[in-house]
Amino acid sequence: HKTYEEAKAGIDETLEKMGLDYLDMMIIHSPQPWLEVNQSDDRYVEGNRAAWRALEDAYKEGKLKAIGISNFQIGDIESLLETMVNQILLHISNTPLELVEYCQKQGVAVEAYSPIAHGEILNRPEIKAIADRYRVTVPQLCIRYTLQLGAIALPKTANPEHMKSNAQLDFQISAEDMELLKNFKKIKSYGDSGIFPVYGGKM
């Protein structure tokens, strides 16, 4: 199964045949189709990426409790890592640099799903003062910050004007200010959002 469609159909067919709602684990048994092992130099890079996406989707849907690989060489693993994304809480005052750097060294893209700290950063006059120096808004400063860390910023807004403003990032934060922002004191409370583990300091 070296396409997304084939792998997805294979997962569903296995569950149906076994009469189960989920499997404890499913793996890609080999980077190459079994009959081609030791007979071909084709490592099926794109096919393995597609099959892995199918496994990830089935995992998210609860059909699989764990997913993995078997008989993969270093190069095969690296080609999968290049397609992976780790979506984390990353913003000014919450910058897990060790995690960010680890992911980037492994070729795993980092996405900041709350670059504006769920709005709480707007209540920090010290951050507003820095934004004012650059003649930008606080959200613009926050988004630019995550981008300069090499991460992907995913700001959330339903306001078209905010969307437009958030995309206007033609400025650069100085190295000195980046260090200041990396070490900005941690937000202690995310207000009502603190009920979620990720905002309550439990993740």
mmCIF file of C-alpha atoms in Angstrom:
data_model
loop_
_atom_site.group_PDB
_atom_site.id
_atom_site.type_symbol
_atom_site.label_atom_id
_atom_site.label_comp_id
_atom_site.label_asym_id
_atom_site.label_seq_id
_atom_site.Cartn_x
_atom_site.Cartn_y
_atom_site.Cartn_z
ATOM 1 C CA HIS A 1 0.000 0.000 0.000
ATOM 2 C CA LYS A 2 2.087 2.896 -1.258
ATOM 3 C CA THR A 3 -0.652 5.431 -1.855
ATOM 4 C CA TYR A 4 -2.839 7.235 0.663
ATOM 5 C CA GLU A 5 -6.006 5.701 -0.778
ATOM 6 C CA GLU A 6 -4.640 2.141 -0.733
ATOM 7 C CA ALA A 7 -3.322 2.459 2.807
ATOM 8 C CA LYS A 8 -6.579 3.985 4.081
ATOM 9 C CA ALA A 9 -8.625 1.260 2.405
ATOM 10 C CA GLY A 10 -6.283 -1.384 3.846
ATOM 11 C CA ILE A 11 -6.763 -0.082 7.377
ATOM 12 C CA ASP A 12 -10.556 -0.041 7.056
ATOM 13 C CA GLU A 13 -10.595 -3.483 5.407
ATOM 14 C CA THR A 14 -8.488 -4.962 8.217
ATOM 15 C CA LEU A 15 -10.799 -3.551 10.877
ATOM 16 C CA GLU A 16 -13.846 -4.868 9.046
ATOM 17 C CA LYS A 17 -12.401 -8.358 8.588
ATOM 18 C CA MET A 18 -11.413 -8.555 12.246
ATOM 19 C CA GLY A 19 -14.696 -7.115 13.451
ATOM 20 C CA LEU A 20 -12.928 -4.481 15.542
ATOM 21 C CA ASP A 21 -13.369 -0.769 16.126
ATOM 22 C CA TYR A 22 -9.641 -0.195 16.518
ATOM 23 C CA LEU A 23 -6.259 -1.921 16.386
ATOM 24 C CA ASP A 24 -3.591 -1.631 19.083
ATOM 25 C CA MET A 25 -0.900 -0.931 16.484
ATOM 26 C CA MET A 26 -0.332 -0.844 12.750
ATOM 27 C CA ILE A 27 3.003 -0.335 10.998
ATOM 28 C CA ILE A 28 4.451 0.080 7.535
ATOM 29 C CA HIS A 29 6.167 -3.298 7.348
ATOM 30 C CA SER A 30 8.850 -2.248 4.866
ATOM 31 C CA PRO A 31 9.799 0.883 2.931
ATOM 32 C CA GLN A 32 9.614 -1.244 -0.224
ATOM 33 C CA PRO A 33 6.828 -3.596 -1.289
ATOM 34 C CA TRP A 34 7.716 -6.925 0.295
ATOM 35 C CA LEU A 35 8.492 -8.683 -2.989
ATOM 36 C CA GLU A 36 10.977 -5.960 -3.952
ATOM 37 C CA VAL A 37 13.083 -6.052 -0.810
ATOM 38 C CA ASN A 38 16.730 -6.642 -1.813
ATOM 39 C CA GLN A 39 15.683 -6.574 -5.481
ATOM 40 C CA SER A 40 15.233 -2.840 -6.100
ATOM 41 C CA ASP A 41 16.941 0.441 -5.245
ATOM 42 C CA ASP A 42 13.607 2.286 -5.196
ATOM 43 C CA ARG A 43 12.926 3.347 -1.596
ATOM 44 C CA TYR A 44 9.349 4.502 -2.341
ATOM 45 C CA VAL A 45 9.840 7.838 -0.588
ATOM 46 C CA GLU A 46 6.576 9.440 -1.709
ATOM 47 C CA GLY A 47 4.636 6.195 -1.277
ATOM 48 C CA ASN A 48 5.811 5.825 2.311
ATOM 49 C CA ARG A 49 4.932 9.428 3.063
ATOM 50 C CA ALA A 50 1.434 8.850 1.680
ATOM 51 C CA ALA A 51 0.994 5.618 3.655
ATOM 52 C CA TRP A 52 2.238 7.351 6.806
ATOM 53 C CA ARG A 53 -0.355 10.119 6.359
ATOM 54 C CA ALA A 54 -3.045 7.442 6.179
ATOM 55 C CA LEU A 55 -1.755 5.912 9.418
ATOM 56 C CA GLU A 56 -1.676 9.329 11.096
ATOM 57 C CA ASP A 57 -5.258 10.066 10.043
ATOM 58 C CA ALA A 58 -6.448 6.666 11.275
ATOM 59 C CA TYR A 59 -4.641 7.306 14.567
ATOM 60 C CA LYS A 60 -6.368 10.681 14.955
ATOM 61 C CA GLU A 61 -9.709 9.015 14.224
ATOM 62 C CA GLY A 62 -9.118 6.450 16.981
ATOM 63 C CA LYS A 63 -8.888 3.513 14.589
ATOM 64 C CA LEU A 64 -5.280 2.849 15.605
ATOM 65 C CA LYS A 65 -3.831 3.226 19.110
ATOM 66 C CA ALA A 66 -0.218 3.306 17.918
ATOM 67 C CA ILE A 67 1.521 3.550 14.555
ATOM 68 C CA GLY A 68 5.058 2.781 13.487
ATOM 69 C CA ILE A 69 7.490 1.426 10.940
ATOM 70 C CA SER A 70 9.541 -1.714 10.439
ATOM 71 C CA ASN A 71 12.693 -2.488 8.458
ATOM 72 C CA PHE A 72 13.269 1.219 7.743
ATOM 73 C CA GLN A 73 16.827 2.424 7.228
ATOM 74 C CA ILE A 74 18.098 5.852 8.350
ATOM 75 C CA GLY A 75 17.372 7.468 4.991
ATOM 76 C CA ASP A 76 13.843 6.062 4.970
ATOM 77 C CA ILE A 77 13.176 7.454 8.449
ATOM 78 C CA GLU A 78 14.618 10.856 7.546
ATOM 79 C CA SER A 79 12.313 11.130 4.545
ATOM 80 C CA LEU A 80 9.323 10.634 6.857
ATOM 81 C CA LEU A 81 10.612 13.117 9.429
ATOM 82 C CA GLU A 82 10.782 15.784 6.720
ATOM 83 C CA THR A 83 7.001 15.615 6.374
ATOM 84 C CA MET A 84 6.219 15.742 10.091
ATOM 85 C CA VAL A 85 4.865 18.722 12.003
ATOM 86 C CA ASN A 86 4.811 19.311 15.756
ATOM 87 C CA GLN A 87 2.093 21.809 16.674
ATOM 88 C CA ILE A 88 2.930 23.331 20.052
ATOM 89 C CA LEU A 89 2.106 26.195 22.388
ATOM 90 C CA LEU A 90 4.745 28.710 21.366
ATOM 91 C CA HIS A 91 4.634 32.439 21.932
ATOM 92 C CA ILE A 92 6.422 35.311 23.659
ATOM 93 C CA SER A 93 6.706 34.300 27.345
ATOM 94 C CA ASN A 94 6.375 30.595 26.486
ATOM 95 C CA THR A 95 9.251 29.581 24.250
ATOM 96 C CA PRO A 96 10.340 25.946 24.705
ATOM 97 C CA LEU A 97 13.626 26.475 22.855
ATOM 98 C CA GLU A 98 14.983 23.005 23.578
ATOM 99 C CA LEU A 99 11.908 21.406 21.995
ATOM 100 C CA VAL A 100 11.923 23.810 19.036
ATOM 101 C CA GLU A 101 15.615 23.209 18.339
ATOM 102 C CA TYR A 102 15.244 19.439 18.702
ATOM 103 C CA CYS A 103 12.386 19.327 16.197
ATOM 104 C CA GLN A 104 14.228 21.527 13.728
ATOM 105 C CA LYS A 105 17.375 19.376 13.950
ATOM 106 C CA GLN A 106 15.214 16.330 13.200
ATOM 107 C CA GLY A 107 13.623 18.045 10.211
ATOM 108 C CA VAL A 108 10.253 18.310 11.960
ATOM 109 C CA ALA A 109 8.372 21.530 11.232
ATOM 110 C CA VAL A 110 7.206 23.487 14.284
ATOM 111 C CA GLU A 111 3.814 25.187 14.249
ATOM 112 C CA ALA A 112 2.852 27.769 16.878
ATOM 113 C CA TYR A 113 -0.893 27.277 17.264
ATOM 114 C CA SER A 114 -1.293 30.185 19.672
ATOM 115 C CA PRO A 115 1.329 32.801 18.723
ATOM 116 C CA ILE A 116 -0.639 35.575 20.431
ATOM 117 C CA ALA A 117 -0.962 33.598 23.683
ATOM 118 C CA HIS A 118 -4.703 33.195 23.286
ATOM 119 C CA GLY A 119 -4.963 36.982 23.501
ATOM 120 C CA GLU A 120 -3.385 37.230 26.948
ATOM 121 C CA ILE A 121 -0.217 38.829 25.596
ATOM 122 C CA LEU A 122 -2.314 41.859 24.651
ATOM 123 C CA ASN A 123 -2.515 42.665 28.363
ATOM 124 C CA ARG A 124 1.260 43.073 28.754
ATOM 125 C CA PRO A 125 2.296 46.761 28.553
ATOM 126 C CA GLU A 126 5.976 45.783 28.245
ATOM 127 C CA ILE A 127 5.215 43.910 25.010
ATOM 128 C CA LYS A 128 3.086 46.797 23.760
ATOM 129 C CA ALA A 129 6.039 49.139 24.342
ATOM 130 C CA ILE A 130 8.302 46.957 22.192
ATOM 131 C CA ALA A 131 5.655 46.746 19.453
ATOM 132 C CA ASP A 132 5.313 50.535 19.521
ATOM 133 C CA ARG A 133 9.045 50.936 18.923
ATOM 134 C CA TYR A 134 8.672 48.915 15.712
ATOM 135 C CA ARG A 135 5.446 50.778 14.868
ATOM 136 C CA VAL A 136 3.501 47.520 14.661
ATOM 137 C CA THR A 137 0.657 45.917 16.592
ATOM 138 C CA VAL A 138 1.255 43.422 19.387
ATOM 139 C CA PRO A 139 -0.134 40.544 17.258
ATOM 140 C CA GLN A 140 2.230 41.514 14.426
ATOM 141 C CA LEU A 141 5.167 41.491 16.846
ATOM 142 C CA CYS A 142 4.105 38.087 18.202
ATOM 143 C CA ILE A 143 3.709 36.524 14.760
ATOM 144 C CA ARG A 144 7.019 37.953 13.554
ATOM 145 C CA TYR A 145 8.667 36.539 16.697
ATOM 146 C CA THR A 146 7.557 32.979 15.983
ATOM 147 C CA LEU A 147 8.579 33.281 12.336
ATOM 148 C CA GLN A 148 12.073 34.428 13.317
ATOM 149 C CA LEU A 149 12.329 31.344 15.520
ATOM 150 C CA GLY A 150 11.855 29.330 12.338
ATOM 151 C CA ALA A 151 8.324 28.259 13.275
ATOM 152 C CA ILE A 152 5.023 28.465 11.409
ATOM 153 C CA ALA A 153 2.549 30.870 13.007
ATOM 154 C CA LEU A 154 -1.150 29.968 13.144
ATOM 155 C CA PRO A 155 -2.952 33.029 14.538
ATOM 156 C CA LYS A 156 -6.674 32.590 15.089
ATOM 157 C CA THR A 157 -9.092 35.333 14.108
ATOM 158 C CA ALA A 158 -12.447 35.622 12.375
ATOM 159 C CA ASN A 159 -11.952 39.340 11.748
ATOM 160 C CA PRO A 160 -10.953 40.104 8.116
ATOM 161 C CA GLU A 161 -9.154 43.297 9.158
ATOM 162 C CA HIS A 162 -7.113 41.385 11.725
ATOM 163 C CA MET A 163 -6.272 38.759 9.093
ATOM 164 C CA LYS A 164 -4.992 41.493 6.787
ATOM 165 C CA SER A 165 -3.018 43.164 9.560
ATOM 166 C CA ASN A 166 -1.532 39.861 10.733
ATOM 167 C CA ALA A 167 -0.032 39.337 7.277
ATOM 168 C CA GLN A 168 1.757 42.708 7.240
ATOM 169 C CA LEU A 169 5.077 41.593 8.652
ATOM 170 C CA ASP A 170 7.646 43.491 6.611
ATOM 171 C CA PHE A 171 9.870 44.293 9.586
ATOM 172 C CA GLN A 172 12.632 42.500 11.477
ATOM 173 C CA ILE A 173 13.004 42.119 15.243
ATOM 174 C CA SER A 174 16.579 42.843 16.328
ATOM 175 C CA ALA A 175 18.734 40.112 17.842
ATOM 176 C CA GLU A 176 18.737 41.979 21.150
ATOM 177 C CA ASP A 177 14.948 42.186 21.253
ATOM 178 C CA MET A 178 14.625 38.532 20.239
ATOM 179 C CA GLU A 179 16.694 37.557 23.281
ATOM 180 C CA LEU A 180 14.553 39.804 25.452
ATOM 181 C CA LEU A 181 11.352 38.255 24.146
ATOM 182 C CA LYS A 182 12.681 34.696 24.485
ATOM 183 C CA ASN A 183 13.244 35.353 28.178
ATOM 184 C CA PHE A 184 10.112 37.388 28.849
ATOM 185 C CA LYS A 185 8.462 36.379 32.106
ATOM 186 C CA LYS A 186 6.027 33.497 31.738
ATOM 187 C CA ILE A 187 2.303 34.161 31.653
ATOM 188 C CA LYS A 188 0.829 32.653 34.814
ATOM 189 C CA SER A 189 -2.820 32.641 33.789
ATOM 190 C CA TYR A 190 -4.655 32.274 30.493
ATOM 191 C CA GLY A 191 -7.954 33.259 32.092
ATOM 192 C CA ASP A 192 -10.906 31.079 31.143
ATOM 193 C CA SER A 193 -8.701 29.121 28.741
ATOM 194 C CA GLY A 194 -6.738 27.791 31.721
ATOM 195 C CA ILE A 195 -9.208 24.893 31.923
ATOM 196 C CA PHE A 196 -7.426 23.342 28.946
ATOM 197 C CA PRO A 197 -4.299 21.382 29.998
ATOM 198 C CA VAL A 198 -2.103 23.094 27.429
ATOM 199 C CA TYR A 199 -2.951 26.516 28.887
ATOM 200 C CA GLY A 200 -2.855 25.315 32.474
ATOM 201 C CA GLY A 201 0.830 24.413 32.416
ATOM 202 C CA LYS A 202 0.210 20.653 32.289
ATOM 203 C CA MET A 203 1.597 20.101 28.792
#
